[in-house]
Amino acid sequence: MRLAPMTILLLAAFSTAAMPKSDRSDLAKQLAGRTAGPPQDCVSMDTTANLRPVNEQTLIVERGPILYVNHLRGGCPGLEATDTIILQANGNQYCRGDHFRTRPFGGGVVPGPICVLGDFTPYRRTR
């Protein structure tokens, strides 16, 4: 586990307009025409590349032409495609083992369970 002097709380909002709900919930459709690379421990944070829920087991991060798929450690009960992710990150990367919680779209006072990121598998478009 990585340690840092200060834990940064990052509210990772995502754009529901960027991808229709039916596409967000269909991982196979999103990965069509892409080839998986070797899993990575971390992915750099970017203001335009936020973690986006797909289902209770999976998050994605889109960085340019690469789509990173993160299969959560142990899943995240109740996680829905429209939830907002509240991530505790160390530094400027999303990394395996980082913890996050969720909030339902439109608010909600009580955050969801603590969930844990897994490895990031990059998927690149094939030609």
CSV table of N, CA, C and O in Angstrom, one decimal:
chain,number,residue,atom,x,y,z
A,1,MET,N,0.8,-1.2,0.0
A,1,MET,CA,0.0,0.0,0.0
A,1,MET,C,0.9,1.2,0.0
A,1,MET,O,1.9,1.3,0.7
A,2,ARG,N,0.5,2.2,-0.8
A,2,ARG,CA,1.3,3.4,-0.9
A,2,ARG,C,0.9,4.4,0.2
A,2,ARG,O,-0.3,4.5,0.5
A,3,LEU,N,1.8,5.1,0.8
A,3,LEU,CA,1.5,6.1,1.8
A,3,LEU,C,1.9,7.5,1.3
A,3,LEU,O,2.8,7.7,0.5
A,4,ALA,N,1.1,8.5,1.6
A,4,ALA,CA,1.4,9.9,1.2
A,4,ALA,C,1.1,10.8,2.4
A,4,ALA,O,0.3,10.4,3.3
A,5,PRO,N,1.8,11.9,2.5
A,5,PRO,CA,1.6,12.8,3.7
A,5,PRO,C,0.1,13.3,3.7
A,5,PRO,O,-0.4,13.5,4.8
A,6,MET,N,-0.5,13.4,2.6
A,6,MET,CA,-1.9,13.9,2.6
A,6,MET,C,-2.7,13.1,1.6
A,6,MET,O,-2.3,12.9,0.5
A,7,THR,N,-3.8,12.7,2.0
A,7,THR,CA,-4.7,12.0,1.1
A,7,THR,C,-5.6,13.0,0.4
A,7,THR,O,-6.1,13.9,1.1
A,8,ILE,N,-5.7,12.9,-0.9
A,8,ILE,CA,-6.4,13.9,-1.6
A,8,ILE,C,-7.8,13.3,-1.9
A,8,ILE,O,-7.9,12.1,-2.4
A,9,LEU,N,-8.8,14.0,-1.6
A,9,LEU,CA,-10.2,13.6,-1.9
A,9,LEU,C,-10.5,14.1,-3.3
A,9,LEU,O,-10.4,15.3,-3.6
A,10,LEU,N,-10.9,13.3,-4.2
A,10,LEU,CA,-11.2,13.7,-5.5
A,10,LEU,C,-12.6,13.3,-5.9
A,10,LEU,O,-13.0,12.1,-5.7
A,11,LEU,N,-13.4,14.2,-6.2
A,11,LEU,CA,-14.8,14.0,-6.7
A,11,LEU,C,-14.7,13.8,-8.2
A,11,LEU,O,-14.5,14.7,-8.9
A,12,ALA,N,-14.9,12.6,-8.6
A,12,ALA,CA,-14.8,12.3,-10.0
A,12,ALA,C,-16.2,12.3,-10.7
A,12,ALA,O,-16.9,11.3,-10.6
A,13,ALA,N,-16.5,13.4,-11.2
A,13,ALA,CA,-17.8,13.5,-11.9
A,13,ALA,C,-17.6,13.1,-13.3
A,13,ALA,O,-16.5,13.0,-13.8
A,14,PHE,N,-18.7,12.7,-13.9
A,14,PHE,CA,-18.6,12.2,-15.3
A,14,PHE,C,-19.8,12.8,-16.1
A,14,PHE,O,-20.8,13.1,-15.5
A,15,SER,N,-19.6,12.8,-17.4
A,15,SER,CA,-20.6,13.4,-18.2
A,15,SER,C,-21.6,12.3,-18.7
A,15,SER,O,-21.2,11.4,-19.4
A,16,THR,N,-22.8,12.4,-18.4
A,16,THR,CA,-23.8,11.4,-18.9
A,16,THR,C,-24.1,11.7,-20.3
A,16,THR,O,-24.6,10.8,-21.0
A,17,ALA,N,-23.8,12.9,-20.8
A,17,ALA,CA,-24.1,13.2,-22.2
A,17,ALA,C,-23.0,12.6,-23.1
A,17,ALA,O,-23.3,12.4,-24.3
A,18,ALA,N,-21.9,12.3,-22.6
A,18,ALA,CA,-20.8,11.8,-23.4
A,18,ALA,C,-21.1,10.4,-24.0
A,18,ALA,O,-20.6,10.0,-25.0
A,19,MET,N,-21.8,9.6,-23.2
A,19,MET,CA,-22.1,8.3,-23.7
A,19,MET,C,-23.5,7.9,-23.2
A,19,MET,O,-23.9,8.0,-22.1
A,20,PRO,N,-24.4,7.4,-24.1
A,20,PRO,CA,-25.7,7.0,-23.7
A,20,PRO,C,-25.7,6.0,-22.7
A,20,PRO,O,-24.8,5.1,-22.6
A,21,LYS,N,-26.8,6.0,-21.8
A,21,LYS,CA,-26.8,5.0,-20.7
A,21,LYS,C,-26.8,3.6,-21.2
A,21,LYS,O,-26.1,2.8,-20.6
A,22,SER,N,-27.4,3.3,-22.3
A,22,SER,CA,-27.4,1.9,-22.8
A,22,SER,C,-26.0,1.5,-23.1
A,22,SER,O,-25.6,0.3,-22.9
A,23,ASP,N,-25.1,2.4,-23.6
A,23,ASP,CA,-23.8,2.0,-24.0
A,23,ASP,C,-22.9,1.9,-22.7
A,23,ASP,O,-22.0,1.1,-22.7
A,24,ARG,N,-23.2,2.7,-21.7
A,24,ARG,CA,-22.4,2.7,-20.5
A,24,ARG,C,-22.6,1.3,-19.8
A,24,ARG,O,-21.7,0.8,-19.1
A,25,SER,N,-23.8,0.8,-19.9
A,25,SER,CA,-24.1,-0.5,-19.2
A,25,SER,C,-23.7,-1.7,-20.0
A,25,SER,O,-23.8,-2.8,-19.6
A,26,ASP,N,-23.2,-1.5,-21.2
A,26,ASP,CA,-22.8,-2.7,-22.1
A,26,ASP,C,-21.3,-2.6,-22.4
A,26,ASP,O,-20.9,-2.1,-23.4
A,27,LEU,N,-20.6,-3.2,-21.5
A,27,LEU,CA,-19.1,-3.2,-21.6
A,27,LEU,C,-18.6,-3.9,-22.9
A,27,LEU,O,-17.7,-3.3,-23.6
A,28,ALA,N,-19.2,-5.0,-23.3
A,28,ALA,CA,-18.8,-5.6,-24.5
A,28,ALA,C,-18.9,-4.7,-25.7
A,28,ALA,O,-18.1,-4.7,-26.6
A,29,LYS,N,-20.0,-3.9,-25.8
A,29,LYS,CA,-20.2,-3.0,-26.9
A,29,LYS,C,-19.1,-2.0,-26.9
A,29,LYS,O,-18.5,-1.6,-27.9
A,30,GLN,N,-18.7,-1.5,-25.7
A,30,GLN,CA,-17.6,-0.5,-25.6
A,30,GLN,C,-16.3,-1.0,-26.0
A,30,GLN,O,-15.4,-0.3,-26.5
A,31,LEU,N,-16.1,-2.3,-25.8
A,31,LEU,CA,-14.8,-2.9,-26.1
A,31,LEU,C,-14.7,-3.5,-27.5
A,31,LEU,O,-13.6,-3.9,-27.9
A,32,ALA,N,-15.8,-3.5,-28.2
A,32,ALA,CA,-15.8,-4.0,-29.6
A,32,ALA,C,-14.7,-3.3,-30.4
A,32,ALA,O,-14.6,-2.0,-30.4
A,33,GLY,N,-13.9,-4.0,-31.2
A,33,GLY,CA,-12.9,-3.4,-32.0
A,33,GLY,C,-11.6,-3.0,-31.3
A,33,GLY,O,-10.8,-2.3,-31.8
A,34,ARG,N,-11.5,-3.4,-30.0
A,34,ARG,CA,-10.3,-3.1,-29.2
A,34,ARG,C,-9.6,-4.3,-28.8
A,34,ARG,O,-10.2,-5.4,-28.6
A,35,THR,N,-8.3,-4.2,-28.5
A,35,THR,CA,-7.5,-5.3,-28.1
A,35,THR,C,-6.9,-5.0,-26.7
A,35,THR,O,-6.4,-3.9,-26.5
A,36,ALA,N,-7.0,-6.0,-25.8
A,36,ALA,CA,-6.5,-5.8,-24.4
A,36,ALA,C,-4.9,-5.8,-24.4
A,36,ALA,O,-4.3,-6.6,-25.1
A,37,GLY,N,-4.4,-4.9,-23.6
A,37,GLY,CA,-2.9,-4.9,-23.3
A,37,GLY,C,-2.7,-5.5,-21.9
A,37,GLY,O,-3.6,-5.9,-21.2
A,38,PRO,N,-1.4,-5.5,-21.5
A,38,PRO,CA,-1.1,-6.0,-20.2
A,38,PRO,C,-1.7,-5.1,-19.1
A,38,PRO,O,-1.7,-3.9,-19.2
A,39,PRO,N,-2.2,-5.7,-18.0
A,39,PRO,CA,-2.8,-4.9,-16.9
A,39,PRO,C,-1.7,-4.0,-16.3
A,39,PRO,O,-0.5,-4.3,-16.3
A,40,GLN,N,-2.1,-2.8,-15.8
A,40,GLN,CA,-1.3,-1.8,-15.2
A,40,GLN,C,-1.8,-1.5,-13.8
A,40,GLN,O,-2.9,-1.7,-13.5
A,41,ASP,N,-0.8,-1.2,-12.9
A,41,ASP,CA,-1.2,-0.8,-11.5
A,41,ASP,C,-1.9,0.5,-11.4
A,41,ASP,O,-2.7,0.7,-10.6
A,42,CYS,N,-1.5,1.5,-12.3
A,42,CYS,CA,-2.0,2.9,-12.1
A,42,CYS,C,-2.3,3.5,-13.5
A,42,CYS,O,-1.7,3.1,-14.5
A,43,VAL,N,-3.1,4.5,-13.5
A,43,VAL,CA,-3.4,5.3,-14.7
A,43,VAL,C,-3.4,6.8,-14.2
A,43,VAL,O,-4.0,7.1,-13.1
A,44,SER,N,-2.8,7.6,-14.9
A,44,SER,CA,-2.7,9.1,-14.6
A,44,SER,C,-4.1,9.7,-14.5
A,44,SER,O,-4.9,9.4,-15.4
A,45,MET,N,-4.3,10.6,-13.6
A,45,MET,CA,-5.5,11.3,-13.5
A,45,MET,C,-5.5,12.4,-14.5
A,45,MET,O,-4.4,13.0,-14.8
A,46,ASP,N,-6.6,12.8,-15.0
A,46,ASP,CA,-6.7,13.8,-16.0
A,46,ASP,C,-8.1,14.4,-15.8
A,46,ASP,O,-9.1,13.7,-15.5
A,47,THR,N,-8.2,15.7,-15.9
A,47,THR,CA,-9.5,16.4,-15.7
A,47,THR,C,-10.6,15.9,-16.7
A,47,THR,O,-11.8,16.1,-16.5
A,48,THR,N,-10.1,15.4,-17.9
A,48,THR,CA,-11.1,14.9,-18.9
A,48,THR,C,-11.2,13.4,-18.9
A,48,THR,O,-12.0,12.9,-19.7
A,49,ALA,N,-10.5,12.7,-18.0
A,49,ALA,CA,-10.6,11.2,-18.0
A,49,ALA,C,-10.9,10.8,-16.6
A,49,ALA,O,-10.0,10.4,-15.8
A,50,ASN,N,-12.2,10.8,-16.2
A,50,ASN,CA,-12.6,10.4,-14.9
A,50,ASN,C,-13.1,8.9,-14.9
A,50,ASN,O,-13.4,8.4,-15.9
A,51,LEU,N,-13.0,8.3,-13.7
A,51,LEU,CA,-13.6,7.0,-13.5
A,51,LEU,C,-15.1,7.0,-13.8
A,51,LEU,O,-15.8,7.9,-13.3
A,52,ARG,N,-15.6,6.1,-14.5
A,52,ARG,CA,-17.0,6.0,-14.9
A,52,ARG,C,-17.5,4.6,-14.5
A,52,ARG,O,-16.9,3.6,-15.0
A,53,PRO,N,-18.5,4.5,-13.7
A,53,PRO,CA,-19.1,3.1,-13.4
A,53,PRO,C,-19.7,2.5,-14.6
A,53,PRO,O,-20.4,3.2,-15.4
A,54,VAL,N,-19.6,1.2,-14.8
A,54,VAL,CA,-20.3,0.4,-15.8
A,54,VAL,C,-21.3,-0.4,-15.1
A,54,VAL,O,-22.5,-0.5,-15.5
A,55,ASN,N,-20.9,-1.1,-14.0
A,55,ASN,CA,-21.8,-2.0,-13.2
A,55,ASN,C,-21.1,-2.2,-11.8
A,55,ASN,O,-20.1,-1.5,-11.5
A,56,GLU,N,-21.6,-3.1,-11.0
A,56,GLU,CA,-21.1,-3.3,-9.7
A,56,GLU,C,-19.7,-3.8,-9.6
A,56,GLU,O,-19.1,-3.9,-8.6
A,57,GLN,N,-19.2,-4.3,-10.8
A,57,GLN,CA,-17.9,-4.9,-10.8
A,57,GLN,C,-16.8,-4.1,-11.6
A,57,GLN,O,-15.6,-4.4,-11.5
A,58,THR,N,-17.3,-3.1,-12.3
A,58,THR,CA,-16.4,-2.5,-13.3
A,58,THR,C,-16.5,-1.0,-13.4
A,58,THR,O,-17.6,-0.5,-13.4
A,59,LEU,N,-15.3,-0.4,-13.6
A,59,LEU,CA,-15.2,1.0,-13.9
A,59,LEU,C,-14.4,1.2,-15.1
A,59,LEU,O,-13.6,0.3,-15.5
A,60,ILE,N,-14.6,2.3,-15.9
A,60,ILE,CA,-13.7,2.5,-17.0
A,60,ILE,C,-13.2,4.0,-16.9
A,60,ILE,O,-13.8,4.8,-16.3
A,61,VAL,N,-12.0,4.1,-17.6
A,61,VAL,CA,-11.4,5.5,-17.7
A,61,VAL,C,-11.0,5.6,-19.2
A,61,VAL,O,-10.3,4.7,-19.7
A,62,GLU,N,-11.5,6.6,-19.9
A,62,GLU,CA,-11.1,6.8,-21.3
A,62,GLU,C,-10.1,7.9,-21.3
A,62,GLU,O,-10.3,9.0,-20.9
A,63,ARG,N,-8.9,7.6,-21.9
A,63,ARG,CA,-7.8,8.5,-22.1
A,63,ARG,C,-7.4,8.5,-23.5
A,63,ARG,O,-6.7,7.6,-23.9
A,64,GLY,N,-7.9,9.5,-24.3
A,64,GLY,CA,-7.7,9.5,-25.7
A,64,GLY,C,-8.2,8.3,-26.4
A,64,GLY,O,-9.3,7.9,-26.2
A,65,PRO,N,-7.3,7.6,-27.1
A,65,PRO,CA,-7.8,6.4,-27.9
A,65,PRO,C,-7.8,5.1,-27.0
A,65,PRO,O,-8.2,4.1,-27.5
A,66,ILE,N,-7.4,5.2,-25.7
A,66,ILE,CA,-7.3,4.0,-24.9
A,66,ILE,C,-8.4,4.1,-23.9
A,66,ILE,O,-8.7,5.1,-23.2
A,67,LEU,N,-9.1,2.9,-23.7
A,67,LEU,CA,-10.1,2.7,-22.7
A,67,LEU,C,-9.5,1.7,-21.7
A,67,LEU,O,-9.2,0.6,-22.0
A,68,TYR,N,-9.4,2.2,-20.4
A,68,TYR,CA,-8.9,1.4,-19.4
A,68,TYR,C,-10.1,0.8,-18.6
A,68,TYR,O,-11.0,1.5,-18.2
A,69,VAL,N,-10.0,-0.5,-18.4
A,69,VAL,CA,-11.1,-1.2,-17.7
A,69,VAL,C,-10.5,-1.6,-16.3
A,69,VAL,O,-9.5,-2.2,-16.2
A,70,ASN,N,-11.3,-1.3,-15.3
A,70,ASN,CA,-10.9,-1.7,-13.9
A,70,ASN,C,-11.9,-2.6,-13.3
A,70,ASN,O,-13.1,-2.2,-13.2
A,71,HIS,N,-11.5,-3.9,-13.1
A,71,HIS,CA,-12.4,-4.8,-12.4
A,71,HIS,C,-12.2,-4.7,-10.9
A,71,HIS,O,-11.1,-5.0,-10.5
A,72,LEU,N,-13.1,-4.2,-10.2
A,72,LEU,CA,-13.0,-3.9,-8.8
A,72,LEU,C,-12.7,-5.2,-8.0
A,72,LEU,O,-13.2,-6.2,-8.2
A,73,ARG,N,-11.9,-5.0,-6.9
A,73,ARG,CA,-11.6,-6.0,-6.0
A,73,ARG,C,-12.9,-6.3,-5.1
A,73,ARG,O,-13.3,-5.4,-4.4
A,74,GLY,N,-13.5,-7.4,-5.3
A,74,GLY,CA,-14.7,-7.8,-4.5
A,74,GLY,C,-15.9,-7.0,-5.0
A,74,GLY,O,-17.0,-7.2,-4.3
A,75,GLY,N,-15.9,-6.3,-6.1
A,75,GLY,CA,-17.1,-5.6,-6.5
A,75,GLY,C,-17.4,-4.4,-5.6
A,75,GLY,O,-16.7,-4.1,-4.7
A,76,CYS,N,-18.5,-3.8,-5.9
A,76,CYS,CA,-19.0,-2.6,-5.2
A,76,CYS,C,-20.5,-2.7,-5.1
A,76,CYS,O,-21.2,-2.2,-6.1
A,77,PRO,N,-21.1,-3.3,-4.1
A,77,PRO,CA,-22.6,-3.5,-4.0
A,77,PRO,C,-23.3,-2.1,-4.2
A,77,PRO,O,-23.0,-1.1,-3.6
A,78,GLY,N,-24.3,-2.2,-5.1
A,78,GLY,CA,-25.1,-1.0,-5.3
A,78,GLY,C,-24.6,0.0,-6.3
A,78,GLY,O,-25.3,1.0,-6.6
A,79,LEU,N,-23.4,-0.2,-6.8
A,79,LEU,CA,-22.8,0.7,-7.8
A,79,LEU,C,-23.6,0.7,-9.1
A,79,LEU,O,-23.8,-0.3,-9.7
A,80,GLU,N,-24.0,1.9,-9.5
A,80,GLU,CA,-24.8,2.0,-10.7
A,80,GLU,C,-24.1,3.0,-11.7
A,80,GLU,O,-23.3,3.8,-11.3
A,81,ALA,N,-24.4,2.9,-13.0
A,81,ALA,CA,-23.7,3.7,-14.0
A,81,ALA,C,-23.9,5.2,-13.8
A,81,ALA,O,-23.1,6.0,-14.3
A,82,THR,N,-24.9,5.6,-13.1
A,82,THR,CA,-25.1,7.0,-12.9
A,82,THR,C,-24.6,7.6,-11.6
A,82,THR,O,-24.7,8.8,-11.3
A,83,ASP,N,-23.9,6.7,-10.8
A,83,ASP,CA,-23.4,7.2,-9.5
A,83,ASP,C,-22.2,8.1,-9.7
A,83,ASP,O,-21.5,8.0,-10.7
A,84,THR,N,-22.0,8.9,-8.7
A,84,THR,CA,-20.8,9.8,-8.7
A,84,THR,C,-19.7,9.0,-7.8
A,84,THR,O,-20.1,8.5,-6.7
A,85,ILE,N,-18.5,9.1,-8.2
A,85,ILE,CA,-17.4,8.4,-7.5
A,85,ILE,C,-16.7,9.4,-6.6
A,85,ILE,O,-16.3,10.4,-7.1
A,86,ILE,N,-16.5,9.1,-5.4
A,86,ILE,CA,-15.7,9.9,-4.5
A,86,ILE,C,-14.4,9.0,-4.2
A,86,ILE,O,-14.5,8.0,-3.5
A,87,LEU,N,-13.3,9.5,-4.7
A,87,LEU,CA,-12.1,8.7,-4.6
A,87,LEU,C,-11.1,9.3,-3.6
A,87,LEU,O,-10.8,10.5,-3.7
A,88,GLN,N,-10.5,8.4,-2.8
A,88,GLN,CA,-9.3,8.8,-2.0
A,88,GLN,C,-8.1,8.4,-2.8
A,88,GLN,O,-7.8,7.2,-2.9
A,89,ALA,N,-7.4,9.4,-3.3
A,89,ALA,CA,-6.2,9.0,-4.1
A,89,ALA,C,-4.9,9.6,-3.5
A,89,ALA,O,-5.0,10.6,-2.8
A,90,ASN,N,-3.8,9.0,-3.7
A,90,ASN,CA,-2.6,9.5,-3.2
A,90,ASN,C,-1.8,9.9,-4.5
A,90,ASN,O,-1.5,9.1,-5.3
A,91,GLY,N,-1.5,11.2,-4.6
A,91,GLY,CA,-0.8,11.7,-5.8
A,91,GLY,C,-1.8,12.0,-6.9
A,91,GLY,O,-2.9,12.3,-6.7
A,92,ASN,N,-1.3,11.8,-8.1
A,92,ASN,CA,-2.0,12.2,-9.3
A,92,ASN,C,-2.4,11.0,-10.2
A,92,ASN,O,-2.4,11.1,-11.4
A,93,GLN,N,-2.6,9.9,-9.6
A,93,GLN,CA,-2.9,8.7,-10.3
A,93,GLN,C,-4.0,7.9,-9.6
A,93,GLN,O,-4.2,8.0,-8.4
A,94,TYR,N,-4.8,7.2,-10.5
A,94,TYR,CA,-5.7,6.2,-9.9
A,94,TYR,C,-4.9,4.9,-9.9
A,94,TYR,O,-4.3,4.5,-10.9
A,95,CYS,N,-4.9,4.2,-8.7
A,95,CYS,CA,-4.0,3.0,-8.6
A,95,CYS,C,-4.8,1.9,-8.0
A,95,CYS,O,-5.7,2.1,-7.2
A,96,ARG,N,-4.3,0.7,-8.3
A,96,ARG,CA,-4.8,-0.6,-7.7
A,96,ARG,C,-4.7,-0.4,-6.2
A,96,ARG,O,-3.7,0.1,-5.7
A,97,GLY,N,-5.8,-0.7,-5.5
A,97,GLY,CA,-5.8,-0.6,-4.1
A,97,GLY,C,-6.4,0.7,-3.5
A,97,GLY,O,-6.7,0.8,-2.4
A,98,ASP,N,-6.5,1.7,-4.4
A,98,ASP,CA,-7.2,2.9,-3.9
A,98,ASP,C,-8.6,2.7,-3.6
A,98,ASP,O,-9.3,1.8,-4.2
A,99,HIS,N,-9.1,3.4,-2.5
A,99,HIS,CA,-10.4,3.2,-2.1
A,99,HIS,C,-11.3,4.3,-2.6
A,99,HIS,O,-10.9,5.4,-2.8
A,100,PHE,N,-12.6,4.0,-2.8
A,100,PHE,CA,-13.6,5.0,-3.2
A,100,PHE,C,-14.9,4.7,-2.6
A,100,PHE,O,-15.2,3.6,-2.1
A,101,ARG,N,-15.8,5.7,-2.6
A,101,ARG,CA,-17.2,5.5,-2.2
A,101,ARG,C,-18.0,6.1,-3.3
A,101,ARG,O,-17.5,6.8,-4.2
A,102,THR,N,-19.3,5.9,-3.3
A,102,THR,CA,-20.2,6.4,-4.3
A,102,THR,C,-21.3,7.2,-3.7
A,102,THR,O,-21.6,7.1,-2.5
A,103,ARG,N,-21.9,8.0,-4.5
A,103,ARG,CA,-23.1,8.8,-4.2
A,103,ARG,C,-24.1,8.6,-5.3
A,103,ARG,O,-23.6,8.7,-6.5
A,104,PRO,N,-25.3,8.4,-5.0
A,104,PRO,CA,-26.3,8.3,-6.1
A,104,PRO,C,-26.4,9.6,-6.9
A,104,PRO,O,-26.2,10.7,-6.3
A,105,PHE,N,-26.7,9.5,-8.2
A,105,PHE,CA,-26.9,10.7,-9.0
A,105,PHE,C,-28.0,11.6,-8.4
A,105,PHE,O,-29.0,11.1,-8.0
A,106,GLY,N,-27.7,12.8,-8.4
A,106,GLY,CA,-28.7,13.8,-7.8
A,106,GLY,C,-28.6,14.0,-6.3
A,106,GLY,O,-29.5,14.6,-5.7
A,107,GLY,N,-27.6,13.4,-5.7
A,107,GLY,CA,-27.4,13.7,-4.3
A,107,GLY,C,-27.4,12.4,-3.5
A,107,GLY,O,-26.9,11.4,-3.9
A,108,GLY,N,-28.0,12.5,-2.3
A,108,GLY,CA,-27.9,11.4,-1.4
A,108,GLY,C,-27.0,11.8,-0.3
A,108,GLY,O,-25.9,12.2,-0.5
A,109,VAL,N,-27.4,11.6,0.9
A,109,VAL,CA,-26.7,12.1,2.1
A,109,VAL,C,-25.6,11.1,2.5
A,109,VAL,O,-24.5,11.4,2.9
A,110,VAL,N,-26.0,9.8,2.5
A,110,VAL,CA,-25.1,8.7,3.0
A,110,VAL,C,-24.4,8.1,1.8
A,110,VAL,O,-25.0,7.6,0.9
A,111,PRO,N,-23.0,8.2,1.9
A,111,PRO,CA,-22.3,7.6,0.8
A,111,PRO,C,-22.4,6.0,0.8
A,111,PRO,O,-22.7,5.5,1.8
A,112,GLY,N,-22.1,5.4,-0.3
A,112,GLY,CA,-22.2,4.0,-0.4
A,112,GLY,C,-21.0,3.3,0.3
A,112,GLY,O,-20.2,3.9,1.0
A,113,PRO,N,-20.9,2.0,0.1
A,113,PRO,CA,-19.8,1.2,0.8
A,113,PRO,C,-18.4,1.7,0.3
A,113,PRO,O,-18.3,2.3,-0.8
A,114,ILE,N,-17.4,1.3,1.0
A,114,ILE,CA,-16.0,1.5,0.6
A,114,ILE,C,-15.7,0.4,-0.4
A,114,ILE,O,-15.8,-0.8,-0.1
A,115,CYS,N,-15.2,0.8,-1.6
A,115,CYS,CA,-14.9,-0.1,-2.6
A,115,CYS,C,-13.4,0.1,-3.0
A,115,CYS,O,-12.8,1.1,-2.7
A,116,VAL,N,-12.8,-0.9,-3.6
A,116,VAL,CA,-11.4,-0.9,-3.9
A,116,VAL,C,-11.1,-1.2,-5.4
A,116,VAL,O,-11.6,-2.1,-6.0
A,117,LEU,N,-10.2,-0.3,-6.0
A,117,LEU,CA,-9.8,-0.5,-7.4
A,117,LEU,C,-8.9,-1.7,-7.6
A,117,LEU,O,-8.1,-2.1,-6.7
A,118,GLY,N,-9.1,-2.4,-8.7
A,118,GLY,CA,-8.2,-3.5,-9.1
A,118,GLY,C,-7.2,-3.0,-10.1
A,118,GLY,O,-6.9,-1.8,-10.2
A,119,ASP,N,-6.7,-3.9,-11.0
A,119,ASP,CA,-5.8,-3.5,-12.0
A,119,ASP,C,-6.5,-2.8,-13.2
A,119,ASP,O,-7.7,-3.0,-13.3
A,120,PHE,N,-5.8,-2.0,-13.9
A,120,PHE,CA,-6.3,-1.3,-15.1
A,120,PHE,C,-5.8,-2.0,-16.3
A,120,PHE,O,-4.6,-2.0,-16.6
A,121,THR,N,-6.7,-2.5,-17.1
A,121,THR,CA,-6.4,-3.2,-18.4
A,121,THR,C,-6.7,-2.2,-19.5
A,121,THR,O,-7.8,-1.8,-19.7
A,122,PRO,N,-5.6,-1.8,-20.3
A,122,PRO,CA,-5.8,-0.9,-21.4
A,122,PRO,C,-6.4,-1.7,-22.6
A,122,PRO,O,-6.0,-2.8,-22.9
A,123,TYR,N,-7.3,-1.0,-23.3
A,123,TYR,CA,-7.9,-1.6,-24.5
A,123,TYR,C,-7.7,-0.5,-25.6
A,123,TYR,O,-8.1,0.6,-25.5
A,124,ARG,N,-7.0,-0.9,-26.7
A,124,ARG,CA,-6.7,0.0,-27.8
A,124,ARG,C,-7.4,-0.5,-29.0
A,124,ARG,O,-7.6,-1.7,-29.2
A,125,ARG,N,-7.8,0.5,-29.8
A,125,ARG,CA,-8.5,0.1,-31.1
A,125,ARG,C,-7.6,-0.6,-32.0
A,125,ARG,O,-6.4,-0.3,-32.1
A,126,THR,N,-8.2,-1.7,-32.6
A,126,THR,CA,-7.4,-2.4,-33.6
A,126,THR,C,-7.8,-1.9,-35.0
A,126,THR,O,-8.8,-1.3,-35.2
A,127,ARG,N,-6.9,-2.0,-35.9
A,127,ARG,CA,-7.1,-1.4,-37.2
A,127,ARG,C,-7.5,-2.5,-38.2
A,127,ARG,O,-7.3,-3.6,-38.2
